[in-house]
mmCIF file of C-alpha atoms in Angstrom:
data_model
loop_
_atom_site.group_PDB
_atom_site.id
_atom_site.type_symbol
_atom_site.label_atom_id
_atom_site.label_comp_id
_atom_site.label_asym_id
_atom_site.label_seq_id
_atom_site.Cartn_x
_atom_site.Cartn_y
_atom_site.Cartn_z
ATOM 1 C CA UNK A 84 0.026 -0.156 0.039
ATOM 2 C CA UNK A 85 1.510 3.048 -1.137
ATOM 3 C CA UNK A 86 1.064 6.116 1.179
ATOM 4 C CA UNK A 87 0.817 9.672 -0.240
ATOM 5 C CA UNK A 88 4.150 10.448 1.190
ATOM 6 C CA UNK A 89 5.569 7.927 -0.777
ATOM 7 C CA UNK A 90 4.234 9.653 -4.187
ATOM 8 C CA UNK A 91 5.490 12.463 -6.286
ATOM 9 C CA UNK A 92 3.658 15.454 -6.205
ATOM 10 C CA UNK A 93 3.627 17.969 -8.817
ATOM 11 C CA UNK A 94 3.132 21.485 -8.757
ATOM 12 C CA UNK A 95 2.196 23.986 -11.732
ATOM 13 C CA UNK A 96 -0.047 27.243 -11.339
ATOM 14 C CA UNK A 97 -4.021 26.949 -11.741
ATOM 15 C CA UNK A 98 -4.652 29.729 -14.375
ATOM 16 C CA UNK A 99 -2.186 31.988 -16.359
ATOM 17 C CA UNK A 100 -3.411 34.835 -18.249
ATOM 18 C CA UNK A 101 -1.367 36.769 -21.222
ATOM 19 C CA UNK A 102 -1.723 39.185 -23.982
ATOM 20 C CA UNK A 103 -1.819 38.072 -27.453
ATOM 21 C CA UNK A 104 1.720 38.270 -29.156
ATOM 22 C CA UNK A 105 3.250 38.079 -25.733
ATOM 23 C CA UNK A 106 5.469 34.861 -24.144
ATOM 24 C CA UNK A 107 4.520 33.434 -21.199
ATOM 25 C CA UNK A 108 6.584 30.956 -18.638
ATOM 26 C CA UNK A 109 4.614 27.821 -17.481
ATOM 27 C CA UNK A 110 6.408 26.608 -14.361
ATOM 28 C CA UNK A 111 6.348 22.937 -13.452
ATOM 29 C CA UNK A 112 8.075 21.856 -10.287
ATOM 30 C CA UNK A 113 7.816 18.467 -7.880
ATOM 31 C CA UNK A 114 8.387 17.389 -4.414
ATOM 32 C CA UNK A 115 9.822 13.667 -4.057
ATOM 33 C CA UNK A 116 11.402 12.090 -0.991
ATOM 34 C CA UNK A 117 14.033 10.821 -2.966
ATOM 35 C CA UNK A 118 17.139 12.380 -4.342
ATOM 36 C CA UNK A 119 16.723 13.987 -7.789
ATOM 37 C CA UNK A 120 17.931 11.270 -9.957
ATOM 38 C CA UNK A 121 19.824 11.358 -13.320
ATOM 39 C CA UNK A 122 16.875 9.698 -15.202
ATOM 40 C CA UNK A 123 14.304 12.183 -14.132
ATOM 41 C CA UNK A 124 11.962 13.116 -16.809
ATOM 42 C CA UNK A 125 9.602 16.229 -17.607
ATOM 43 C CA UNK A 126 6.797 16.016 -19.888
ATOM 44 C CA UNK A 127 4.056 18.649 -21.041
ATOM 45 C CA UNK A 128 1.065 18.122 -23.198
ATOM 46 C CA UNK A 129 -1.521 20.389 -24.409
ATOM 47 C CA UNK A 130 -5.132 20.229 -24.850
ATOM 48 C CA UNK A 131 -6.904 23.020 -26.521
ATOM 49 C CA UNK A 132 -9.990 24.336 -25.251
ATOM 50 C CA UNK A 133 -13.178 22.236 -26.146
ATOM 51 C CA UNK A 134 -10.787 19.191 -27.848
ATOM 52 C CA UNK A 135 -10.998 15.946 -26.368
ATOM 53 C CA UNK A 136 -7.202 14.521 -26.787
ATOM 54 C CA UNK A 137 -4.082 16.219 -25.388
ATOM 55 C CA UNK A 138 -0.947 16.378 -27.672
ATOM 56 C CA UNK A 139 2.421 15.931 -26.386
ATOM 57 C CA UNK A 140 4.581 19.043 -26.709
ATOM 58 C CA UNK A 141 7.781 18.886 -24.766
ATOM 59 C CA UNK A 142 9.749 15.814 -23.199
ATOM 60 C CA UNK A 143 12.882 15.861 -21.049
ATOM 61 C CA UNK A 144 14.718 12.648 -20.664
ATOM 62 C CA UNK A 145 18.427 11.410 -20.362
ATOM 63 C CA UNK A 146 19.379 14.942 -19.463
ATOM 64 C CA UNK A 147 18.095 16.323 -22.853
ATOM 65 C CA UNK A 148 15.308 18.334 -23.774
ATOM 66 C CA UNK A 149 13.070 17.654 -26.793
ATOM 67 C CA UNK A 150 10.644 20.202 -27.897
ATOM 68 C CA UNK A 151 7.827 20.454 -30.329
ATOM 69 C CA UNK A 152 8.791 20.249 -33.893
ATOM 70 C CA UNK A 153 5.764 19.491 -35.645
ATOM 71 C CA UNK A 154 2.779 20.079 -33.583
ATOM 72 C CA UNK A 155 1.137 23.717 -32.546
ATOM 73 C CA UNK A 156 4.093 24.931 -30.738
ATOM 74 C CA UNK A 157 6.833 24.579 -33.332
ATOM 75 C CA UNK A 158 9.434 27.013 -33.111
ATOM 76 C CA UNK A 159 7.578 28.716 -30.564
ATOM 77 C CA UNK A 160 8.409 26.340 -27.431
ATOM 78 C CA UNK A 161 11.732 26.790 -25.352
ATOM 79 C CA UNK A 162 13.139 24.878 -22.343
ATOM 80 C CA UNK A 163 13.814 27.304 -19.791
ATOM 81 C CA UNK A 164 13.717 25.179 -16.561
ATOM 82 C CA UNK A 165 16.397 23.172 -14.338
ATOM 83 C CA UNK A 166 16.044 19.695 -14.171
ATOM 84 C CA UNK A 167 18.735 19.539 -11.258
ATOM 85 C CA UNK A 168 16.633 22.040 -9.290
ATOM 86 C CA UNK A 169 13.503 19.931 -10.026
ATOM 87 C CA UNK A 170 12.148 22.944 -12.466
ATOM 88 C CA UNK A 171 10.622 22.091 -15.593
ATOM 89 C CA UNK A 172 9.425 25.147 -16.984
ATOM 90 C CA UNK A 173 8.802 26.148 -20.609
ATOM 91 C CA UNK A 174 8.581 29.360 -22.472
ATOM 92 C CA UNK A 175 5.816 29.729 -25.001
ATOM 93 C CA UNK A 176 6.711 32.645 -27.453
ATOM 94 C CA UNK A 177 4.301 34.950 -29.529
ATOM 95 C CA UNK A 178 0.992 33.831 -28.083
ATOM 96 C CA UNK A 179 -2.381 33.481 -30.034
ATOM 97 C CA UNK A 180 -5.986 33.006 -29.401
ATOM 98 C CA UNK A 181 -5.441 29.518 -30.461
ATOM 99 C CA UNK A 182 -3.289 28.744 -27.416
ATOM 100 C CA UNK A 183 -5.947 28.954 -24.939
ATOM 101 C CA UNK A 184 -6.320 25.446 -23.492
ATOM 102 C CA UNK A 185 -5.024 23.315 -20.733
ATOM 103 C CA UNK A 186 -1.337 22.393 -20.191
ATOM 104 C CA UNK A 187 -0.408 19.523 -18.423
ATOM 105 C CA UNK A 188 3.036 18.928 -16.844
ATOM 106 C CA UNK A 189 4.181 15.136 -15.492
ATOM 107 C CA UNK A 190 7.357 14.483 -13.901
ATOM 108 C CA UNK A 191 8.840 11.575 -12.966
ATOM 109 C CA UNK A 192 12.012 11.049 -10.785
ATOM 110 C CA UNK A 193 13.068 7.247 -10.722
ATOM 111 C CA UNK A 194 12.282 5.183 -8.786
ATOM 112 C CA UNK A 195 9.617 7.667 -7.537
ATOM 113 C CA UNK A 196 7.002 7.443 -10.624
ATOM 114 C CA UNK A 197 3.749 7.197 -8.751
ATOM 115 C CA UNK A 198 2.102 10.623 -8.742
ATOM 116 C CA UNK A 199 -0.700 12.674 -10.265
ATOM 117 C CA UNK A 200 0.067 15.195 -13.135
ATOM 118 C CA UNK A 201 -0.955 18.858 -12.617
ATOM 119 C CA UNK A 202 -2.753 21.094 -15.391
ATOM 120 C CA UNK A 203 -2.660 25.120 -15.843
ATOM 121 C CA UNK A 204 -4.830 26.779 -17.701
ATOM 122 C CA UNK A 205 -3.998 29.339 -20.170
ATOM 123 C CA UNK A 206 -6.198 32.039 -21.242
ATOM 124 C CA UNK A 207 -5.045 34.793 -23.889
ATOM 125 C CA UNK A 208 -6.524 37.999 -23.917
ATOM 126 C CA UNK A 209 -6.553 40.758 -26.560
ATOM 127 C CA UNK A 210 -5.959 43.693 -24.035
ATOM 128 C CA UNK A 211 -5.158 43.229 -20.131
ATOM 129 C CA UNK A 212 -7.367 45.311 -18.228
ATOM 130 C CA UNK A 213 -4.573 47.307 -16.872
ATOM 131 C CA UNK A 214 -6.809 50.174 -16.007
ATOM 132 C CA UNK A 215 -8.933 48.170 -13.570
ATOM 133 C CA UNK A 216 -9.626 50.111 -10.722
ATOM 134 C CA UNK A 217 -7.303 53.293 -11.314
ATOM 135 C CA UNK A 218 -10.309 55.664 -12.416
ATOM 136 C CA UNK A 219 -12.528 53.984 -9.626
ATOM 137 C CA UNK A 220 -9.906 54.912 -6.898
ATOM 138 C CA UNK A 221 -9.082 58.413 -8.239
ATOM 139 C CA UNK A 222 -12.686 59.382 -8.241
ATOM 140 C CA UNK A 223 -13.242 58.248 -4.786
ATOM 141 C CA UNK A 224 -9.752 59.365 -3.537
ATOM 142 C CA UNK A 225 -10.723 63.009 -5.023
ATOM 143 C CA UNK A 226 -14.107 63.128 -3.492
ATOM 144 C CA UNK A 227 -12.835 62.218 0.224
ATOM 145 C CA UNK A 228 -9.961 64.316 -0.243
ATOM 146 C CA UNK A 229 -12.077 67.305 -1.047
ATOM 147 C CA UNK A 230 -14.211 66.476 1.591
ATOM 148 C CA UNK A 231 -11.261 66.411 4.069
ATOM 149 C CA UNK A 232 -10.058 69.601 2.585
ATOM 150 C CA UNK A 233 -13.432 71.479 3.342
ATOM 151 C CA UNK A 234 -13.496 70.116 6.794
ATOM 152 C CA UNK A 235 -9.872 71.251 7.448
ATOM 153 C CA UNK A 236 -10.315 74.728 5.890
ATOM 154 C CA UNK A 237 -13.710 75.209 7.773
ATOM 155 C CA UNK A 238 -12.104 74.504 11.121
ATOM 156 C CA UNK A 239 -9.166 76.756 10.316
ATOM 157 C CA UNK A 240 -11.407 79.314 9.524
ATOM 158 C CA UNK A 241 -13.082 79.008 12.687
ATOM 159 C CA UNK A 242 -9.778 79.190 14.796
ATOM 160 C CA UNK A 243 -8.713 82.085 12.742
ATOM 161 C CA UNK A 244 -11.604 84.040 13.419
ATOM 162 C CA UNK A 245 -11.750 83.145 17.004
ATOM 163 C CA UNK A 246 -8.397 83.614 17.448
ATOM 164 C CA UNK A 247 -8.523 87.207 15.814
ATOM 165 C CA UNK A 248 -11.683 88.113 18.175
ATOM 166 C CA UNK A 249 -9.559 87.120 21.089
ATOM 167 C CA UNK A 250 -6.683 89.206 20.137
ATOM 168 C CA UNK A 251 -8.905 92.241 19.688
ATOM 169 C CA UNK A 252 -10.574 91.862 22.849
ATOM 170 C CA UNK A 253 -7.291 91.403 24.738
ATOM 171 C CA UNK A 254 -5.935 94.551 23.233
ATOM 172 C CA UNK A 255 -9.007 96.486 24.599
ATOM 173 C CA UNK A 256 -8.581 95.404 28.229
ATOM 174 C CA UNK A 257 -5.939 98.164 29.109
ATOM 175 C CA UNK A 258 -8.285 100.657 28.173
ATOM 176 C CA UNK A 259 -10.739 99.687 30.855
ATOM 177 C CA UNK A 260 -8.036 99.442 33.635
ATOM 178 C CA UNK A 261 -6.644 102.606 32.943
ATOM 179 C CA UNK A 262 -3.034 101.518 33.498
ATOM 180 C CA UNK A 263 -0.463 103.100 31.392
ATOM 181 C CA UNK A 264 -1.113 105.412 28.451
ATOM 182 C CA UNK A 265 -4.253 105.176 26.439
ATOM 183 C CA UNK A 266 -3.598 103.941 22.588
ATOM 184 C CA UNK A 267 -5.427 105.146 19.973
ATOM 185 C CA UNK A 268 -9.055 103.871 19.998
ATOM 186 C CA UNK A 269 -9.269 101.463 17.158
ATOM 187 C CA UNK A 270 -12.007 102.737 14.895
ATOM 188 C CA UNK A 271 -14.936 100.294 14.749
ATOM 189 C CA UNK A 272 -14.133 98.438 17.905
ATOM 190 C CA UNK A 273 -15.941 98.800 21.100
ATOM 191 C CA UNK A 274 -13.940 100.327 23.815
ATOM 192 C CA UNK A 275 -15.330 99.203 27.418
ATOM 193 C CA UNK A 276 -16.844 101.852 29.669
ATOM 194 C CA UNK A 277 -14.887 102.640 32.713
ATOM 195 C CA UNK B 107 -45.592 68.424 14.929
ATOM 196 C CA UNK B 108 -46.755 70.774 17.420
ATOM 197 C CA UNK B 109 -45.246 71.060 21.281
ATOM 198 C CA UNK B 110 -48.850 70.950 22.830
ATOM 199 C CA UNK B 111 -49.759 67.943 24.631
ATOM 200 C CA UNK B 112 -52.803 66.009 24.013
ATOM 201 C CA UNK B 113 -54.693 65.375 26.993
ATOM 202 C CA UNK B 114 -57.383 62.929 25.627
ATOM 203 C CA UNK B 115 -58.473 60.904 22.741
ATOM 204 C CA UNK B 116 -59.693 62.569 19.491
ATOM 205 C CA UNK B 117 -62.551 60.406 18.090
ATOM 206 C CA UNK B 118 -62.376 61.735 14.830
ATOM 207 C CA UNK B 119 -58.736 60.373 14.096
ATOM 208 C CA UNK B 120 -57.516 57.371 12.813
ATOM 209 C CA UNK B 121 -56.820 54.412 15.091
ATOM 210 C CA UNK B 122 -53.154 54.958 14.601
ATOM 211 C CA UNK B 123 -53.166 58.702 16.171
ATOM 212 C CA UNK B 124 -55.225 57.550 19.032
ATOM 213 C CA UNK B 125 -52.456 54.941 19.804
ATOM 214 C CA UNK B 126 -50.017 57.441 19.762
ATOM 215 C CA UNK B 127 -51.916 59.894 21.881
ATOM 216 C CA UNK B 128 -51.721 57.851 24.727
ATOM 217 C CA UNK B 129 -47.854 57.918 24.782
ATOM 218 C CA UNK B 130 -45.764 60.738 26.232
ATOM 219 C CA UNK B 131 -43.985 63.154 24.001
ATOM 220 C CA UNK B 132 -40.460 61.784 24.664
ATOM 221 C CA UNK B 133 -41.917 58.440 23.544
ATOM 222 C CA UNK B 134 -42.922 59.862 20.290
ATOM 223 C CA UNK B 135 -39.722 61.127 20.072
ATOM 224 C CA UNK B 136 -38.045 57.964 20.396
ATOM 225 C CA UNK B 137 -40.340 56.236 18.070
ATOM 226 C CA UNK B 138 -39.819 58.731 15.433
ATOM 227 C CA UNK B 139 -35.869 58.470 16.011
ATOM 228 C CA UNK B 140 -36.230 54.914 15.899
ATOM 229 C CA UNK B 141 -37.937 55.154 12.477
ATOM 230 C CA UNK B 142 -35.607 57.527 11.075
ATOM 231 C CA UNK B 143 -32.835 55.117 11.888
ATOM 232 C CA UNK B 144 -34.564 52.195 10.391
ATOM 233 C CA UNK B 145 -35.148 54.303 7.092
ATOM 234 C CA UNK B 146 -31.575 55.437 6.781
ATOM 235 C CA UNK B 147 -30.566 51.708 7.607
ATOM 236 C CA UNK B 148 -32.710 50.429 4.990
ATOM 237 C CA UNK B 149 -31.041 52.844 2.552
ATOM 238 C CA UNK B 150 -27.841 51.949 3.494
ATOM 239 C CA UNK B 151 -28.410 48.107 3.361
ATOM 240 C CA UNK B 152 -29.850 48.692 -0.410
ATOM 241 C CA UNK B 153 -27.230 50.432 -1.426
ATOM 242 C CA UNK B 154 -24.682 47.645 -0.036
ATOM 243 C CA UNK B 155 -26.473 44.965 -1.734
ATOM 244 C CA UNK B 156 -27.031 46.652 -4.740
ATOM 245 C CA UNK B 157 -23.234 47.413 -5.479
ATOM 246 C CA UNK B 158 -22.055 44.092 -4.300
ATOM 247 C CA UNK B 159 -24.579 41.605 -6.033
ATOM 248 C CA UNK B 160 -23.913 40.292 -9.329
ATOM 249 C CA UNK B 161 -27.635 41.265 -11.023
ATOM 250 C CA UNK B 162 -27.141 44.589 -12.701
ATOM 251 C CA UNK B 163 -28.540 43.046 -16.272
ATOM 252 C CA UNK B 164 -29.166 39.345 -16.758
ATOM 253 C CA UNK B 165 -29.823 37.538 -19.624
ATOM 254 C CA UNK B 166 -31.250 33.792 -20.046
ATOM 255 C CA UNK B 167 -27.602 32.395 -19.611
ATOM 256 C CA UNK B 168 -25.630 35.282 -18.117
ATOM 257 C CA UNK B 169 -25.368 38.300 -15.750
ATOM 258 C CA UNK B 170 -23.386 40.944 -15.137
ATOM 259 C CA UNK B 171 -22.822 43.903 -12.609
ATOM 260 C CA UNK B 172 -20.462 46.437 -12.148
ATOM 261 C CA UNK B 173 -17.418 44.199 -11.338
ATOM 262 C CA UNK B 174 -17.695 41.190 -13.649
ATOM 263 C CA UNK B 175 -19.530 39.513 -16.391
ATOM 264 C CA UNK B 176 -20.406 36.065 -15.560
ATOM 265 C CA UNK B 177 -22.262 33.730 -18.144
ATOM 266 C CA UNK B 178 -22.712 29.830 -18.218
ATOM 267 C CA UNK B 179 -21.288 28.395 -21.510
ATOM 268 C CA UNK B 180 -21.120 24.842 -22.445
ATOM 269 C CA UNK B 181 -17.502 25.021 -20.590
ATOM 270 C CA UNK B 182 -19.209 25.748 -17.308
ATOM 271 C CA UNK B 183 -19.683 29.070 -15.437
ATOM 272 C CA UNK B 184 -17.203 31.432 -16.167
ATOM 273 C CA UNK B 185 -16.558 34.884 -14.816
ATOM 274 C CA UNK B 186 -14.704 37.938 -16.639
ATOM 275 C CA UNK B 187 -13.427 41.144 -15.301
ATOM 276 C CA UNK B 188 -15.881 43.679 -16.641
ATOM 277 C CA UNK B 189 -15.466 46.014 -19.255
ATOM 278 C CA UNK B 190 -13.021 48.664 -17.867
ATOM 279 C CA UNK B 191 -13.822 51.523 -19.844
ATOM 280 C CA UNK B 192 -13.877 55.049 -18.044
ATOM 281 C CA UNK B 193 -17.952 55.285 -17.697
ATOM 282 C CA UNK B 194 -18.142 51.559 -15.538
ATOM 283 C CA UNK B 195 -15.345 52.585 -13.409
ATOM 284 C CA UNK B 196 -17.089 55.896 -12.896
ATOM 285 C CA UNK B 197 -20.500 54.022 -11.826
ATOM 286 C CA UNK B 198 -18.217 51.714 -9.450
ATOM 287 C CA UNK B 199 -16.878 55.072 -7.744
ATOM 288 C CA UNK B 200 -20.295 56.824 -7.497
ATOM 289 C CA UNK B 201 -21.909 53.619 -5.896
ATOM 290 C CA UNK B 202 -18.926 53.446 -3.503
ATOM 291 C CA UNK B 203 -18.968 57.072 -2.504
ATOM 292 C CA UNK B 204 -22.778 56.899 -1.758
ATOM 293 C CA UNK B 205 -22.123 53.985 0.777
ATOM 294 C CA UNK B 206 -19.127 55.943 2.341
ATOM 295 C CA UNK B 207 -21.462 58.898 2.584
ATOM 296 C CA UNK B 208 -24.224 57.309 3.990
ATOM 297 C CA UNK B 209 -22.258 55.808 6.513
ATOM 298 C CA UNK B 210 -20.807 59.157 7.405
ATOM 299 C CA UNK B 211 -24.376 60.293 7.595
ATOM 300 C CA UNK B 212 -25.330 57.660 9.874
ATOM 301 C CA UNK B 213 -22.082 58.279 12.180
ATOM 302 C CA UNK B 214 -22.789 62.225 12.020
ATOM 303 C CA UNK B 215 -26.555 61.315 12.985
ATOM 304 C CA UNK B 216 -25.522 59.653 16.130
ATOM 305 C CA UNK B 217 -22.901 62.612 17.078
ATOM 306 C CA UNK B 218 -25.373 65.482 16.638
ATOM 307 C CA UNK B 219 -27.786 63.488 18.614
ATOM 308 C CA UNK B 220 -25.879 63.777 21.771
ATOM 309 C CA UNK B 221 -24.025 67.324 21.131
ATOM 310 C CA UNK B 222 -26.575 69.253 19.500
ATOM 311 C CA UNK B 223 -28.239 71.936 21.384
ATOM 312 C CA UNK B 224 -32.106 71.892 21.845
ATOM 313 C CA UNK B 225 -34.016 73.288 18.595
ATOM 314 C CA UNK B 226 -31.089 72.524 16.080
ATOM 315 C CA UNK B 227 -31.325 70.985 13.001
ATOM 316 C CA UNK B 228 -29.629 67.710 12.123
ATOM 317 C CA UNK B 229 -28.331 69.869 8.928
ATOM 318 C CA UNK B 230 -25.156 68.155 8.356
ATOM 319 C CA UNK B 231 -26.443 64.720 8.715
ATOM 320 C CA UNK B 232 -29.004 65.709 6.024
ATOM 321 C CA UNK B 233 -26.552 66.997 3.686
ATOM 322 C CA UNK B 234 -24.487 63.826 3.753
ATOM 323 C CA UNK B 235 -27.267 61.508 3.263
ATOM 324 C CA UNK B 236 -28.651 63.789 0.129
ATOM 325 C CA UNK B 237 -25.230 63.815 -1.247
ATOM 326 C CA UNK B 238 -25.137 60.130 -0.989
ATOM 327 C CA UNK B 239 -28.390 59.721 -2.667
ATOM 328 C CA UNK B 240 -27.384 62.264 -5.545
ATOM 329 C CA UNK B 241 -24.421 59.838 -6.086
ATOM 330 C CA UNK B 242 -26.157 56.798 -6.298
ATOM 331 C CA UNK B 243 -28.657 58.405 -8.642
ATOM 332 C CA UNK B 244 -25.759 59.877 -11.110
ATOM 333 C CA UNK B 245 -24.476 56.247 -11.023
ATOM 334 C CA UNK B 246 -27.754 54.915 -11.877
ATOM 335 C CA UNK B 247 -28.115 57.228 -14.805
ATOM 336 C CA UNK B 248 -24.851 56.968 -16.161
ATOM 337 C CA UNK B 249 -25.221 53.049 -16.330
ATOM 338 C CA UNK B 250 -28.756 53.455 -18.011
ATOM 339 C CA UNK B 251 -27.409 55.959 -20.582
ATOM 340 C CA UNK B 252 -24.138 53.647 -21.233
ATOM 341 C CA UNK B 253 -25.692 50.337 -20.887
ATOM 342 C CA UNK B 254 -26.322 49.948 -24.978
ATOM 343 C CA UNK B 255 -22.736 49.850 -25.528
ATOM 344 C CA UNK B 256 -22.015 47.236 -22.577
ATOM 345 C CA UNK B 257 -24.932 44.955 -22.672
ATOM 346 C CA UNK B 258 -26.368 43.067 -25.553
ATOM 347 C CA UNK B 259 -29.848 44.191 -26.503
ATOM 348 C CA UNK B 260 -31.425 40.647 -25.458
ATOM 349 C CA UNK B 261 -30.525 41.155 -21.827
ATOM 350 C CA UNK B 262 -32.689 42.798 -19.426
ATOM 351 C CA UNK B 263 -31.933 45.443 -16.437
ATOM 352 C CA UNK B 264 -31.662 42.903 -12.918
ATOM 353 C CA UNK B 265 -32.901 43.510 -9.643
ATOM 354 C CA UNK B 266 -29.481 44.956 -8.289
ATOM 355 C CA UNK B 267 -30.254 47.617 -10.756
ATOM 356 C CA UNK B 268 -33.726 48.196 -9.678
ATOM 357 C CA UNK B 269 -32.434 48.211 -5.748
ATOM 358 C CA UNK B 270 -30.045 51.140 -6.749
ATOM 359 C CA UNK B 271 -33.139 53.174 -8.277
ATOM 360 C CA UNK B 272 -35.086 52.556 -5.101
ATOM 361 C CA UNK B 273 -32.230 53.336 -2.447
ATOM 362 C CA UNK B 274 -32.113 56.721 -4.362
ATOM 363 C CA UNK B 275 -35.626 58.116 -3.236
ATOM 364 C CA UNK B 276 -35.220 56.379 0.046
ATOM 365 C CA UNK B 277 -31.863 58.252 0.961
ATOM 366 C CA UNK B 278 -33.312 61.405 -0.633
ATOM 367 C CA UNK B 279 -36.420 61.289 1.766
ATOM 368 C CA UNK B 280 -34.162 60.291 4.550
ATOM 369 C CA UNK B 281 -31.710 63.208 4.053
ATOM 370 C CA UNK B 282 -34.409 65.818 3.570
ATOM 371 C CA UNK B 283 -36.380 64.387 6.834
ATOM 372 C CA UNK B 284 -32.973 65.150 8.701
ATOM 373 C CA UNK B 285 -32.438 68.651 7.344
ATOM 374 C CA UNK B 286 -36.336 69.367 8.591
ATOM 375 C CA UNK B 287 -35.782 67.646 11.901
ATOM 376 C CA UNK B 288 -35.456 69.647 14.796
ATOM 377 C CA UNK B 289 -34.166 68.158 17.953
ATOM 378 C CA UNK B 290 -36.327 68.514 21.107
ATOM 379 C CA UNK B 291 -35.665 67.598 24.813
#
């Protein structure tokens, strides 16, 4: 009976998004309790959206990578992984809408060969919504900033007016007490009665 | 509402009034306050639900809202990020702002309830609530005007969209009540 801890576990992404015409790196790595063997193999296969069967597009074995030279990715596939570090990533170049589909990575680390292959879904967009939320955030920020500004200005005005009134009332006090020379009365300001 | 105390029942009035005339004025004030808060919270909940739920337009197999378009195809149920033009983001921003302003208005109401002097008006509270209602109105109007661009003709407006339109008069009435209301005792 083989328990889960003795099987190989393969990791890829869940879903990848890319722009038409761009390149994308599909990563694949694995966990295994054994040392990385010299006979480690990586296999990538591709199943287009809506198709029933998958086609093999990449295989690494015996220390050498073999890329697709007849299929949908001929001249567009490159091996950028490092099998010694358990990395079996591939690079797809110049993507098109026809590349939408599911990519499955299967890795084997002899004698650890029992495991479940892992799939990553590729979605190719015409344009990535790079502006998503930018305008929303700026409108909200502007309105709240304006609100804050109005509140600050209001309290500032109140503070300044109160201070001015306070200053003027302080200056009129010596007139009442009769101490020292009487300064010129400020026109428009009530002087207090002695 | 006048300050005169009602000493007895008036047989010419409806059952509701005769029920309330048994209560002291402070209880009436409390009931009124409760009613106003309930109205305010109802408007706020409508705003929240309308903004979040994915039902601004619905078709036979798809529904979309301010944030994404979901559709059921033979590949299953899929959601894509909504069209990110300027106008849909403006609608998003206006709906969120209306929620924020309604919250601020509720907060200010409770502040003013305890700090306002007698006879004062809940003016600030009312202003914020009216602003919230204006925001939701402009959001709904922009969505209505621009929707032929985003939504195919076969689809109809969903219930979240209708909720936004219902929230607008509720919030407006609530705000106006605050502006007219005077604080007693």
